[in-house]
Amino acid sequence: MAFINKRALYSTSRALHIYISTALFFLLILFCVSGIVLNHVDWLKGDKNNGQVTAMIPAALVNKANAQLDTLPTIYPEIEAYLAEQYALTKVKSIEWEKEDALVMLDYPLPAGFAYAELDFTTGELNLDYQTGGFLSLIGDLHKGRHSGEVWSWVIDISAVLMILFAITGMIILFQNRKKRLAGIWITVLGIATPLVIYLCWVPQIKGMS
């Protein structure tokens, strides 16, 4: 087994540490701020905005729906495509159909809010109720990855991996510095022990279970 080239290790670690910190500059701040927000959910009271949009459904879609009222679910993809194109709504959570009233209702979850679309093919009218969150509510849901989509989920995962690398390369750089190595190790031990002691002593938990 070849020996590790310490100089190359330290040099690579230093470069990674610098460039990872710059790449994560925005996301680190975002996740730290949103973490504080999630620890104080009372700050989010009143941080919601409600709205409503009323519009006419395209005539071609209305005609097609009325021509096949008994099999209306077959045109769900076209309804979804219309809402995606007109209002950028994707990833529908649920679709309901009231055959007697020719109503189709679609529920869309959004970060810090929702959109609920009701299409009345009798009147040809669309009613869209929606709720959006303010900045604090939005970053709180982005922190959790709640209703934020697959791409944002990848952002969270990749950021977490890079943060781990950032921490590891920082420790490698510390061990290169002989003068500050001992103090750094003690601070690291303190940083590990402190939250563990707080958890064991002050965080509510069930005990005595077999």
CSV table of C-alpha atoms in Angstrom, one decimal:
chain,number,residue,atom,x,y,z
A,1,MET,CA,0.0,0.0,0.0
A,2,ALA,CA,1.5,3.3,-1.1
A,3,PHE,CA,2.0,6.0,1.5
A,4,ILE,CA,-0.2,9.0,1.3
A,5,ASN,CA,1.6,12.1,0.0
A,6,LYS,CA,1.0,14.5,2.8
A,7,ARG,CA,2.0,17.6,0.8
A,8,ALA,CA,-0.5,16.7,-2.0
A,9,LEU,CA,-3.2,15.8,0.6
A,10,TYR,CA,-2.8,19.2,2.4
A,11,SER,CA,-2.6,21.1,-0.9
A,12,THR,CA,-5.7,19.4,-2.3
A,13,SER,CA,-7.6,19.8,0.9
A,14,ARG,CA,-6.8,23.5,1.1
A,15,ALA,CA,-8.0,24.0,-2.5
A,16,LEU,CA,-11.2,22.0,-2.0
A,17,HIS,CA,-11.9,23.9,1.3
A,18,ILE,CA,-11.6,27.2,-0.5
A,19,TYR,CA,-13.6,26.4,-3.6
A,20,ILE,CA,-16.3,24.5,-1.7
A,21,SER,CA,-16.8,27.4,0.6
A,22,THR,CA,-17.2,29.8,-2.3
A,23,ALA,CA,-19.5,27.4,-4.2
A,24,LEU,CA,-21.6,27.0,-1.1
A,25,PHE,CA,-21.5,30.6,0.1
A,26,PHE,CA,-25.1,31.3,-0.8
A,27,LEU,CA,-26.6,27.9,0.2
A,28,LEU,CA,-24.8,27.8,3.5
A,29,ILE,CA,-26.3,31.2,4.5
A,30,LEU,CA,-29.7,30.2,3.1
A,31,PHE,CA,-29.8,26.9,5.1
A,32,CYS,CA,-28.5,28.5,8.3
A,33,VAL,CA,-31.0,31.3,8.1
A,34,SER,CA,-33.9,29.0,7.2
A,35,GLY,CA,-32.8,26.6,10.1
A,36,ILE,CA,-33.2,29.5,12.5
A,37,VAL,CA,-36.6,30.3,11.0
A,38,LEU,CA,-37.7,26.7,11.5
A,39,ASN,CA,-36.7,26.9,15.1
A,40,HIS,CA,-39.0,29.8,15.6
A,41,VAL,CA,-42.2,28.9,13.7
A,42,ASP,CA,-44.1,31.6,15.5
A,43,TRP,CA,-42.3,34.1,13.2
A,44,LEU,CA,-44.3,32.6,10.3
A,45,LYS,CA,-47.7,33.8,11.6
A,46,GLY,CA,-49.3,35.9,9.0
A,47,ASP,CA,-46.6,35.2,6.5
A,48,LYS,CA,-49.1,33.9,3.9
A,49,ASN,CA,-50.8,35.6,0.9
A,50,ASN,CA,-54.1,34.4,-0.5
A,51,GLY,CA,-55.3,35.1,-4.0
A,52,GLN,CA,-57.8,34.1,-6.6
A,53,VAL,CA,-57.8,34.1,-10.4
A,54,THR,CA,-60.9,33.7,-12.6
A,55,ALA,CA,-60.4,33.1,-16.3
A,56,MET,CA,-62.2,31.5,-19.3
A,57,ILE,CA,-61.0,28.0,-20.3
A,58,PRO,CA,-59.8,27.8,-23.9
A,59,ALA,CA,-62.8,27.0,-26.2
A,60,ALA,CA,-61.1,24.0,-27.8
A,61,LEU,CA,-60.6,22.4,-24.4
A,62,VAL,CA,-64.2,23.2,-23.3
A,63,ASN,CA,-65.6,21.7,-26.5
A,64,LYS,CA,-63.5,18.6,-26.2
A,65,ALA,CA,-64.6,18.1,-22.6
A,66,ASN,CA,-68.2,18.6,-23.4
A,67,ALA,CA,-68.0,16.1,-26.2
A,68,GLN,CA,-66.8,13.4,-23.8
A,69,LEU,CA,-68.3,14.2,-20.4
A,70,ASP,CA,-68.7,10.5,-19.6
A,71,THR,CA,-65.0,9.9,-20.1
A,72,LEU,CA,-63.6,13.2,-18.9
A,73,PRO,CA,-60.6,11.7,-17.1
A,74,THR,CA,-59.2,10.8,-20.6
A,75,ILE,CA,-58.4,14.5,-21.2
A,76,TYR,CA,-56.7,15.1,-17.8
A,77,PRO,CA,-53.3,15.3,-19.5
A,78,GLU,CA,-54.6,18.2,-21.7
A,79,ILE,CA,-56.0,19.9,-18.6
A,80,GLU,CA,-52.7,19.6,-16.8
A,81,ALA,CA,-50.9,20.8,-19.9
A,82,TYR,CA,-53.1,23.9,-20.1
A,83,LEU,CA,-52.5,24.8,-16.4
A,84,ALA,CA,-48.8,24.2,-16.8
A,85,GLU,CA,-48.5,26.4,-19.8
A,86,GLN,CA,-50.8,29.2,-18.5
A,87,TYR,CA,-49.8,29.2,-14.8
A,88,ALA,CA,-46.6,27.1,-14.6
A,89,LEU,CA,-48.5,24.6,-12.3
A,90,THR,CA,-46.9,21.1,-12.4
A,91,LYS,CA,-46.8,18.0,-10.2
A,92,VAL,CA,-50.5,17.8,-9.4
A,93,LYS,CA,-51.2,16.1,-6.1
A,94,SER,CA,-54.7,15.0,-6.8
A,95,ILE,CA,-57.5,15.3,-9.4
A,96,GLU,CA,-61.2,15.0,-8.6
A,97,TRP,CA,-64.1,14.8,-11.1
A,98,GLU,CA,-67.7,15.6,-10.5
A,99,LYS,CA,-69.5,14.1,-13.5
A,100,GLU,CA,-72.9,15.6,-12.9
A,101,ASP,CA,-71.6,19.1,-12.7
A,102,ALA,CA,-68.9,18.7,-15.3
A,103,LEU,CA,-66.3,19.9,-12.8
A,104,VAL,CA,-62.6,19.0,-12.6
A,105,MET,CA,-60.6,20.0,-9.5
A,106,LEU,CA,-56.8,19.8,-9.3
A,107,ASP,CA,-54.8,20.3,-6.2
A,108,TYR,CA,-51.2,21.5,-6.5
A,109,PRO,CA,-48.8,21.7,-3.5
A,110,LEU,CA,-46.3,24.5,-3.6
A,111,PRO,CA,-43.4,25.4,-1.3
A,112,ALA,CA,-45.1,27.5,1.5
A,113,GLY,CA,-48.4,27.3,-0.2
A,114,PHE,CA,-50.8,25.6,-2.7
A,115,ALA,CA,-52.9,26.2,-5.8
A,116,TYR,CA,-56.4,24.7,-6.2
A,117,ALA,CA,-57.9,24.8,-9.7
A,118,GLU,CA,-61.5,24.2,-10.4
A,119,LEU,CA,-62.5,24.0,-14.1
A,120,ASP,CA,-66.3,24.2,-14.8
A,121,PHE,CA,-66.9,22.9,-18.3
A,122,THR,CA,-70.6,23.9,-18.1
A,123,THR,CA,-69.8,27.6,-17.8
A,124,GLY,CA,-66.3,27.3,-19.4
A,125,GLU,CA,-64.8,29.1,-16.4
A,126,LEU,CA,-61.7,28.4,-14.4
A,127,ASN,CA,-61.4,29.4,-10.7
A,128,LEU,CA,-57.9,29.3,-9.3
A,129,ASP,CA,-57.4,29.7,-5.6
A,130,TYR,CA,-53.8,29.9,-4.4
A,131,GLN,CA,-51.7,30.7,-1.3
A,132,THR,CA,-48.1,31.8,-1.4
A,133,GLY,CA,-45.8,32.2,1.5
A,134,GLY,CA,-43.5,35.2,2.3
A,135,PHE,CA,-39.8,35.0,2.2
A,136,LEU,CA,-39.4,33.3,5.6
A,137,SER,CA,-42.1,30.6,4.9
A,138,LEU,CA,-40.6,30.0,1.5
A,139,ILE,CA,-37.0,29.4,2.7
A,140,GLY,CA,-38.4,27.3,5.6
A,141,ASP,CA,-40.0,24.9,3.1
A,142,LEU,CA,-36.9,25.0,0.8
A,143,HIS,CA,-34.9,23.9,3.8
A,144,LYS,CA,-37.1,20.9,4.3
A,145,GLY,CA,-37.5,20.2,0.6
A,146,ARG,CA,-41.2,20.3,1.1
A,147,HIS,CA,-43.1,20.3,-2.2
A,148,SER,CA,-40.0,21.7,-3.9
A,149,GLY,CA,-39.5,19.1,-6.6
A,150,GLU,CA,-36.9,16.5,-7.5
A,151,VAL,CA,-34.3,19.0,-8.8
A,152,TRP,CA,-34.3,21.0,-5.5
A,153,SER,CA,-34.0,17.7,-3.6
A,154,TRP,CA,-30.8,17.1,-5.5
A,155,VAL,CA,-29.6,20.5,-4.5
A,156,ILE,CA,-30.1,19.6,-0.9
A,157,ASP,CA,-28.3,16.3,-1.2
A,158,ILE,CA,-25.4,17.6,-3.1
A,159,SER,CA,-25.1,20.6,-0.7
A,160,ALA,CA,-25.0,18.2,2.2
A,161,VAL,CA,-22.2,16.1,0.6
A,162,LEU,CA,-20.2,19.2,-0.1
A,163,MET,CA,-20.7,20.5,3.5
A,164,ILE,CA,-19.3,17.2,4.7
A,165,LEU,CA,-16.3,17.5,2.5
A,166,PHE,CA,-15.9,21.1,3.6
A,167,ALA,CA,-15.7,20.0,7.3
A,168,ILE,CA,-13.3,17.1,6.5
A,169,THR,CA,-10.9,19.2,4.5
A,170,GLY,CA,-11.0,21.8,7.3
A,171,MET,CA,-9.8,19.1,9.8
A,172,ILE,CA,-7.1,18.0,7.4
A,173,ILE,CA,-5.8,21.6,7.1
A,174,LEU,CA,-5.9,21.9,10.9
A,175,PHE,CA,-3.6,18.9,11.3
A,176,GLN,CA,-1.1,20.5,9.0
A,177,ASN,CA,-0.8,23.5,11.4
A,178,ARG,CA,1.2,22.2,14.3
A,179,LYS,CA,0.9,25.3,16.4
A,180,LYS,CA,-2.9,25.4,16.3
A,181,ARG,CA,-3.5,21.6,16.1
A,182,LEU,CA,-3.9,20.9,19.8
A,183,ALA,CA,-6.3,23.8,20.4
A,184,GLY,CA,-8.2,22.8,17.3
A,185,ILE,CA,-8.6,19.3,18.5
A,186,TRP,CA,-9.9,20.4,21.9
A,187,ILE,CA,-12.4,22.8,20.3
A,188,THR,CA,-13.5,19.9,18.0
A,189,VAL,CA,-14.0,17.6,21.0
A,190,LEU,CA,-15.9,20.4,22.8
A,191,GLY,CA,-18.1,20.9,19.7
A,192,ILE,CA,-19.0,17.2,19.7
A,193,ALA,CA,-19.5,16.8,23.4
A,194,THR,CA,-21.6,20.0,24.0
A,195,PRO,CA,-24.6,19.1,21.8
A,196,LEU,CA,-24.5,15.5,23.0
A,197,VAL,CA,-24.6,16.6,26.7
A,198,ILE,CA,-27.4,19.1,25.9
A,199,TYR,CA,-29.4,16.3,24.1
A,200,LEU,CA,-28.9,13.8,27.0
A,201,CYS,CA,-29.6,16.3,29.8
A,202,TRP,CA,-32.2,18.7,28.4
A,203,VAL,CA,-33.9,17.3,25.3
A,204,PRO,CA,-37.2,15.5,26.2
A,205,GLN,CA,-37.0,11.8,25.4
A,206,ILE,CA,-38.6,8.5,26.6
A,207,LYS,CA,-36.5,6.3,28.7
A,208,GLY,CA,-36.8,2.9,30.5
A,209,MET,CA,-38.1,1.1,27.4
A,210,SER,CA,-37.0,-2.5,27.0
